Amino acid sequence: MDIHLQTATGTLRGTLQLPEAAGKTAAVALIIAGSGPTDRDGNTVGLPGRNNSLKMLAEELARAGYASVRYDKRGIGASNQAALDESQLRLDTYVQDAASWMEMLVADSRFDCVVVIGHSEGALIGILAAQQQPHCARVTLASPSGSAADLLRHQLSGLLPTDLERAAAAIIRSLEMGETVPVVPQELALLFRESVQPYLISWFPYQPAEELQKLSTPVAIFHGQTDMQVPVAEAQALQAANPDARLHVIPGMNHILKLVEDDPQAQRISYENPDVPLAPELVRQLVNFLNEALVPAEELP
């Protein structure tokens, strides 16, 4: 079912997935996509094929009796007309969009509460949005614990020739200090183009582990054992910062929640093939968490 959110700078569009069984649902999950031009279904604009990871997650939640909303970020997919010039984008732009979706869902009489489910960068966006709006639980999927700058350093390490790695490190240091870099090597221009640097500057100061400690609602942390983009140690650090959070390291799950072995070719295929299944253990443990975390107080023993 189509759903939309009117903002001051255009309309954001998404999908409301209702439970398969008829009747009132207790909670609705707001599913927030990760970084880059990623649409509501978890697919990255510009990459061949579709993985449909977030669409599949929403469908699994519906089978388990939970409603969900997933949406195209502004500038992406059906939310394209709400695009801002890239140089005007900030992390807070996405945080405010997520908070506005939460506000709308909190006011919807069909639902008792909102669960925030964020994937990768979307986990941080969801945590920050949850600091502004009522919610009943938070879920992080494949989330870093430290700054995006540190993660970027890790991801680039060993991938570039020495001179470019040093140049990238210098650019990241400048951005961390809030200083743009007008001229970057051509080989790094896509990653550090001048128009995206203000967004990176707005993103780098945040530490998801620190932000996760600021709220008291139930938290579940899910991470894939075969995630080749964000190390499992990041999930362990998130849990260390919030000892009450539940940590689930899912065997055989990669960064986009698919059941994939630790093999670069198999990983690449999973990003382009919607037939690769979600990790079943993720679905099982996520539903278990929601069933337990959302028990009404009057039903507790």
Short mmCIF file of N, CA, C and O in Angstrom, two decimals, residues 151-241:
data_model
loop_
_atom_site.label_atom_id
_atom_site.label_comp_id
_atom_site.label_asym_id
_atom_site.label_seq_id
_atom_site.Cartn_x
_atom_site.Cartn_y
_atom_site.Cartn_z
N LEU A 151 35.23 4.13 9.92
CA LEU A 151 34.82 3.01 9.07
C LEU A 151 35.36 3.18 7.65
O LEU A 151 35.82 2.22 7.03
N LEU A 152 35.34 4.40 7.16
CA LEU A 152 35.85 4.66 5.82
C LEU A 152 37.34 4.36 5.74
O LEU A 152 37.83 3.79 4.76
N ARG A 153 38.07 4.73 6.76
CA ARG A 153 39.50 4.40 6.79
C ARG A 153 39.69 2.89 6.72
O ARG A 153 40.56 2.39 5.99
N HIS A 154 38.89 2.16 7.50
CA HIS A 154 38.99 0.70 7.51
C HIS A 154 38.68 0.13 6.13
O HIS A 154 39.40 -0.76 5.65
N GLN A 155 37.64 0.63 5.49
CA GLN A 155 37.22 0.08 4.21
C GLN A 155 38.21 0.38 3.10
O GLN A 155 38.36 -0.41 2.16
N LEU A 156 38.92 1.51 3.21
CA LEU A 156 39.88 1.88 2.17
C LEU A 156 41.26 1.26 2.40
O LEU A 156 42.06 1.20 1.46
N SER A 157 41.51 0.81 3.60
CA SER A 157 42.83 0.27 3.93
C SER A 157 43.17 -0.92 3.05
O SER A 157 42.41 -1.89 2.97
N GLY A 158 44.29 -0.84 2.37
CA GLY A 158 44.74 -1.94 1.52
C GLY A 158 44.12 -1.98 0.15
O GLY A 158 44.52 -2.80 -0.68
N LEU A 159 43.14 -1.12 -0.11
CA LEU A 159 42.47 -1.14 -1.41
C LEU A 159 43.10 -0.18 -2.41
O LEU A 159 42.89 -0.30 -3.62
N LEU A 160 43.87 0.79 -1.92
CA LEU A 160 44.41 1.84 -2.77
C LEU A 160 45.93 1.78 -2.80
O LEU A 160 46.56 1.31 -1.85
N PRO A 161 46.53 2.27 -3.88
CA PRO A 161 47.98 2.46 -3.88
C PRO A 161 48.37 3.37 -2.72
O PRO A 161 47.56 4.19 -2.25
N THR A 162 49.60 3.25 -2.26
CA THR A 162 50.05 3.97 -1.07
C THR A 162 49.80 5.47 -1.16
O THR A 162 49.32 6.11 -0.21
N ASP A 163 50.10 6.07 -2.32
CA ASP A 163 49.94 7.52 -2.43
C ASP A 163 48.48 7.94 -2.32
O ASP A 163 48.15 8.96 -1.68
N LEU A 164 47.57 7.14 -2.91
CA LEU A 164 46.15 7.48 -2.83
C LEU A 164 45.60 7.22 -1.43
O LEU A 164 44.71 7.95 -0.96
N GLU A 165 46.11 6.18 -0.77
CA GLU A 165 45.65 5.91 0.58
C GLU A 165 46.04 7.06 1.51
O GLU A 165 45.26 7.48 2.37
N ARG A 166 47.25 7.58 1.31
CA ARG A 166 47.68 8.73 2.11
C ARG A 166 46.83 9.96 1.80
O ARG A 166 46.47 10.73 2.70
N ALA A 167 46.52 10.16 0.51
CA ALA A 167 45.69 11.30 0.13
C ALA A 167 44.30 11.18 0.73
O ALA A 167 43.74 12.17 1.23
N ALA A 168 43.73 9.98 0.69
CA ALA A 168 42.41 9.77 1.26
C ALA A 168 42.42 10.03 2.76
O ALA A 168 41.49 10.65 3.31
N ALA A 169 43.47 9.56 3.44
CA ALA A 169 43.58 9.77 4.88
C ALA A 169 43.64 11.26 5.20
O ALA A 169 43.02 11.74 6.17
N ALA A 170 44.37 12.01 4.39
CA ALA A 170 44.49 13.46 4.62
C ALA A 170 43.14 14.16 4.40
O ALA A 170 42.77 15.07 5.15
N ILE A 171 42.41 13.73 3.38
CA ILE A 171 41.10 14.32 3.11
C ILE A 171 40.15 14.03 4.27
O ILE A 171 39.43 14.93 4.74
N ILE A 172 40.16 12.79 4.75
CA ILE A 172 39.27 12.43 5.87
C ILE A 172 39.60 13.25 7.10
O ILE A 172 38.70 13.74 7.79
N ARG A 173 40.90 13.44 7.37
CA ARG A 173 41.29 14.26 8.53
C ARG A 173 40.76 15.69 8.40
O ARG A 173 40.26 16.28 9.36
N SER A 174 40.87 16.25 7.20
CA SER A 174 40.37 17.61 6.99
C SER A 174 38.86 17.70 7.21
O SER A 174 38.37 18.63 7.86
N LEU A 175 38.14 16.72 6.67
CA LEU A 175 36.69 16.72 6.82
C LEU A 175 36.30 16.55 8.29
O LEU A 175 35.32 17.15 8.75
N GLU A 176 37.04 15.74 9.02
CA GLU A 176 36.76 15.58 10.45
C GLU A 176 36.91 16.91 11.19
O GLU A 176 36.23 17.14 12.20
N MET A 177 37.79 17.76 10.73
CA MET A 177 38.00 19.07 11.35
C MET A 177 37.03 20.12 10.81
O MET A 177 37.11 21.29 11.14
N GLY A 178 36.12 19.69 9.92
CA GLY A 178 35.13 20.60 9.37
C GLY A 178 35.62 21.43 8.21
O GLY A 178 34.98 22.42 7.85
N GLU A 179 36.72 21.00 7.60
CA GLU A 179 37.31 21.77 6.51
C GLU A 179 37.14 21.03 5.18
O GLU A 179 37.53 19.87 5.07
N THR A 180 36.56 21.68 4.20
CA THR A 180 36.41 21.07 2.88
C THR A 180 37.77 21.05 2.16
O THR A 180 38.68 21.80 2.50
N VAL A 181 37.84 20.18 1.16
CA VAL A 181 39.07 20.03 0.37
C VAL A 181 38.70 20.29 -1.09
O VAL A 181 38.13 19.42 -1.76
N PRO A 182 39.00 21.48 -1.60
CA PRO A 182 38.54 21.87 -2.94
C PRO A 182 39.10 20.99 -4.06
O PRO A 182 38.42 20.75 -5.05
N VAL A 183 40.33 20.52 -3.91
CA VAL A 183 40.96 19.73 -4.97
C VAL A 183 41.34 18.36 -4.41
O VAL A 183 42.07 18.26 -3.41
N VAL A 184 40.81 17.29 -5.04
CA VAL A 184 41.14 15.93 -4.63
C VAL A 184 41.65 15.17 -5.86
O VAL A 184 41.32 15.54 -7.00
N PRO A 185 42.45 14.12 -5.67
CA PRO A 185 42.91 13.33 -6.81
C PRO A 185 41.73 12.80 -7.61
O PRO A 185 40.68 12.45 -7.05
N GLN A 186 41.89 12.74 -8.91
CA GLN A 186 40.81 12.29 -9.78
C GLN A 186 40.30 10.92 -9.39
O GLN A 186 39.10 10.64 -9.46
N GLU A 187 41.20 10.05 -8.95
CA GLU A 187 40.82 8.68 -8.58
C GLU A 187 39.91 8.66 -7.34
O GLU A 187 39.23 7.66 -7.10
N LEU A 188 39.94 9.72 -6.56
CA LEU A 188 39.12 9.79 -5.34
C LEU A 188 37.93 10.74 -5.49
O LEU A 188 37.18 10.96 -4.54
N ALA A 189 37.74 11.27 -6.69
CA ALA A 189 36.73 12.32 -6.89
C ALA A 189 35.32 11.82 -6.64
O ALA A 189 34.47 12.58 -6.12
N LEU A 190 35.02 10.58 -6.99
CA LEU A 190 33.67 10.08 -6.78
C LEU A 190 33.34 10.03 -5.29
O LEU A 190 32.25 10.42 -4.86
N LEU A 191 34.29 9.58 -4.50
CA LEU A 191 34.06 9.43 -3.07
C LEU A 191 34.09 10.77 -2.33
O LEU A 191 33.31 11.00 -1.40
N PHE A 192 34.99 11.65 -2.75
CA PHE A 192 35.19 12.90 -2.03
C PHE A 192 34.90 14.13 -2.89
O PHE A 192 35.51 15.18 -2.69
N ARG A 193 33.97 14.02 -3.83
CA ARG A 193 33.64 15.17 -4.67
C ARG A 193 33.23 16.34 -3.78
O ARG A 193 32.69 16.17 -2.68
N GLU A 194 33.46 17.53 -4.28
CA GLU A 194 33.26 18.72 -3.46
C GLU A 194 31.83 18.85 -2.96
O GLU A 194 31.58 19.28 -1.83
N SER A 195 30.86 18.44 -3.79
CA SER A 195 29.45 18.61 -3.41
C SER A 195 29.01 17.69 -2.28
O SER A 195 28.01 17.97 -1.60
N VAL A 196 29.73 16.58 -2.07
CA VAL A 196 29.34 15.65 -1.01
C VAL A 196 30.10 15.90 0.29
O VAL A 196 29.74 15.37 1.35
N GLN A 197 31.13 16.70 0.22
CA GLN A 197 31.94 16.93 1.42
C GLN A 197 31.17 17.54 2.59
O GLN A 197 31.37 17.14 3.74
N PRO A 198 30.25 18.51 2.36
CA PRO A 198 29.48 19.03 3.50
C PRO A 198 28.67 17.94 4.20
O PRO A 198 28.51 17.97 5.43
N TYR A 199 28.15 16.97 3.42
CA TYR A 199 27.41 15.87 4.04
C TYR A 199 28.35 15.03 4.91
O TYR A 199 28.00 14.69 6.05
N LEU A 200 29.53 14.71 4.40
CA LEU A 200 30.48 13.93 5.18
C LEU A 200 30.87 14.67 6.46
O LEU A 200 30.97 14.05 7.53
N ILE A 201 31.07 15.96 6.35
CA ILE A 201 31.41 16.76 7.54
C ILE A 201 30.30 16.66 8.58
O ILE A 201 30.56 16.58 9.79
N SER A 202 29.05 16.65 8.14
CA SER A 202 27.91 16.57 9.07
C SER A 202 27.77 15.18 9.68
O SER A 202 27.19 15.03 10.77
N TRP A 203 28.28 14.18 9.00
CA TRP A 203 28.11 12.77 9.40
C TRP A 203 29.24 12.31 10.33
O TRP A 203 29.01 11.57 11.30
N PHE A 204 30.45 12.75 10.07
CA PHE A 204 31.62 12.21 10.75
C PHE A 204 31.61 12.39 12.27
O PHE A 204 32.16 11.54 12.98
N PRO A 205 31.04 13.44 12.85
CA PRO A 205 31.14 13.60 14.30
C PRO A 205 30.37 12.56 15.11
O PRO A 205 30.65 12.37 16.30
N TYR A 206 29.39 11.90 14.51
CA TYR A 206 28.52 11.02 15.27
C TYR A 206 29.16 9.65 15.51
O TYR A 206 29.75 9.05 14.61
N GLN A 207 28.97 9.15 16.75
CA GLN A 207 29.40 7.81 17.14
C GLN A 207 28.14 7.03 17.50
O GLN A 207 27.52 7.30 18.55
N PRO A 208 27.71 6.08 16.67
CA PRO A 208 26.48 5.35 16.99
C PRO A 208 26.46 4.73 18.39
O PRO A 208 25.42 4.74 19.06
N ALA A 209 27.61 4.23 18.86
CA ALA A 209 27.65 3.63 20.19
C ALA A 209 27.30 4.65 21.26
O ALA A 209 26.60 4.33 22.24
N GLU A 210 27.78 5.88 21.11
CA GLU A 210 27.47 6.92 22.09
C GLU A 210 26.00 7.31 22.02
O GLU A 210 25.35 7.50 23.06
N GLU A 211 25.48 7.43 20.81
CA GLU A 211 24.08 7.84 20.66
C GLU A 211 23.13 6.76 21.17
O GLU A 211 22.04 7.07 21.68
N LEU A 212 23.53 5.51 21.05
CA LEU A 212 22.68 4.40 21.47
C LEU A 212 22.44 4.42 22.98
O LEU A 212 21.44 3.89 23.47
N GLN A 213 23.35 5.02 23.73
CA GLN A 213 23.25 5.04 25.19
C GLN A 213 22.24 6.07 25.69
O GLN A 213 21.90 6.07 26.88
N LYS A 214 21.76 6.93 24.81
CA LYS A 214 20.95 8.06 25.25
C LYS A 214 19.47 7.73 25.42
O LYS A 214 18.69 8.57 25.88
N LEU A 215 19.06 6.53 25.02
CA LEU A 215 17.66 6.13 25.11
C LEU A 215 17.54 4.84 25.91
O LEU A 215 18.46 4.02 25.95
N SER A 216 16.38 4.66 26.52
CA SER A 216 16.21 3.51 27.42
C SER A 216 15.30 2.42 26.89
O SER A 216 15.07 1.43 27.58
N THR A 217 14.75 2.58 25.70
CA THR A 217 13.87 1.55 25.15
C THR A 217 14.67 0.30 24.77
O THR A 217 15.88 0.37 24.58
N PRO A 218 14.00 -0.86 24.66
CA PRO A 218 14.70 -2.10 24.31
C PRO A 218 15.44 -2.00 22.98
O PRO A 218 14.95 -1.38 22.03
N VAL A 219 16.62 -2.61 22.93
CA VAL A 219 17.48 -2.54 21.74
C VAL A 219 17.91 -3.95 21.36
O VAL A 219 18.28 -4.76 22.22
N ALA A 220 17.89 -4.23 20.06
CA ALA A 220 18.48 -5.46 19.53
C ALA A 220 19.47 -5.09 18.44
O ALA A 220 19.19 -4.24 17.59
N ILE A 221 20.63 -5.72 18.48
CA ILE A 221 21.71 -5.46 17.53
C ILE A 221 21.92 -6.72 16.71
O ILE A 221 22.20 -7.79 17.27
N PHE A 222 21.78 -6.61 15.40
CA PHE A 222 21.97 -7.76 14.51
C PHE A 222 23.13 -7.47 13.57
O PHE A 222 23.24 -6.39 13.00
N HIS A 223 23.97 -8.48 13.41
CA HIS A 223 25.13 -8.32 12.53
C HIS A 223 25.43 -9.66 11.87
O HIS A 223 25.26 -10.72 12.47
N GLY A 224 25.89 -9.59 10.63
CA GLY A 224 26.19 -10.80 9.87
C GLY A 224 27.63 -11.25 10.06
O GLY A 224 28.55 -10.45 10.02
N GLN A 225 27.79 -12.54 10.22
CA GLN A 225 29.13 -13.11 10.38
C GLN A 225 29.95 -12.98 9.11
O GLN A 225 31.18 -12.94 9.15
N THR A 226 29.28 -12.89 7.94
CA THR A 226 30.00 -12.75 6.68
C THR A 226 29.85 -11.35 6.09
O THR A 226 29.96 -11.17 4.88
N ASP A 227 29.62 -10.36 6.94
CA ASP A 227 29.55 -8.97 6.51
C ASP A 227 30.95 -8.51 6.12
O ASP A 227 31.85 -8.45 6.97
N MET A 228 31.15 -8.19 4.84
CA MET A 228 32.47 -7.79 4.36
C MET A 228 32.62 -6.27 4.33
O MET A 228 33.66 -5.76 3.92
N GLN A 229 31.61 -5.52 4.75
CA GLN A 229 31.67 -4.06 4.75
C GLN A 229 31.87 -3.49 6.15
O GLN A 229 32.60 -2.51 6.33
N VAL A 230 31.20 -4.09 7.13
CA VAL A 230 31.31 -3.62 8.52
C VAL A 230 31.70 -4.82 9.38
O VAL A 230 30.96 -5.80 9.45
N PRO A 231 32.85 -4.76 10.05
CA PRO A 231 33.32 -5.91 10.84
C PRO A 231 32.38 -6.24 12.01
O PRO A 231 31.72 -5.36 12.57
N VAL A 232 32.35 -7.51 12.39
CA VAL A 232 31.53 -7.96 13.51
C VAL A 232 31.93 -7.23 14.80
O VAL A 232 31.09 -6.99 15.68
N ALA A 233 33.20 -6.85 14.90
CA ALA A 233 33.66 -6.14 16.09
C ALA A 233 32.87 -4.86 16.34
O ALA A 233 32.74 -4.40 17.49
N GLU A 234 32.32 -4.27 15.28
CA GLU A 234 31.52 -3.05 15.44
C GLU A 234 30.25 -3.35 16.23
O GLU A 234 29.83 -2.56 17.09
N ALA A 235 29.61 -4.47 15.94
CA ALA A 235 28.40 -4.85 16.68
C ALA A 235 28.73 -5.15 18.13
O ALA A 235 27.96 -4.80 19.04
N GLN A 236 29.86 -5.79 18.36
CA GLN A 236 30.27 -6.10 19.73
C GLN A 236 30.53 -4.81 20.51
O GLN A 236 30.20 -4.72 21.70
N ALA A 237 31.10 -3.81 19.84
CA ALA A 237 31.34 -2.53 20.49
C ALA A 237 30.02 -1.81 20.79
O ALA A 237 29.89 -1.14 21.83
N LEU A 238 29.05 -1.92 19.90
CA LEU A 238 27.73 -1.34 20.17
C LEU A 238 27.12 -1.96 21.43
O LEU A 238 26.58 -1.25 22.28
N GLN A 239 27.22 -3.28 21.53
CA GLN A 239 26.64 -3.96 22.68
C GLN A 239 27.39 -3.62 23.97
O GLN A 239 26.79 -3.48 25.04
N ALA A 240 28.70 -3.44 23.87
CA ALA A 240 29.49 -3.06 25.05
C ALA A 240 29.08 -1.69 25.56
O ALA A 240 29.11 -1.43 26.77
N ALA A 241 28.68 -0.81 24.64
CA ALA A 241 28.25 0.53 25.04
C ALA A 241 26.85 0.52 25.64
O ALA A 241 26.48 1.45 26.36
#
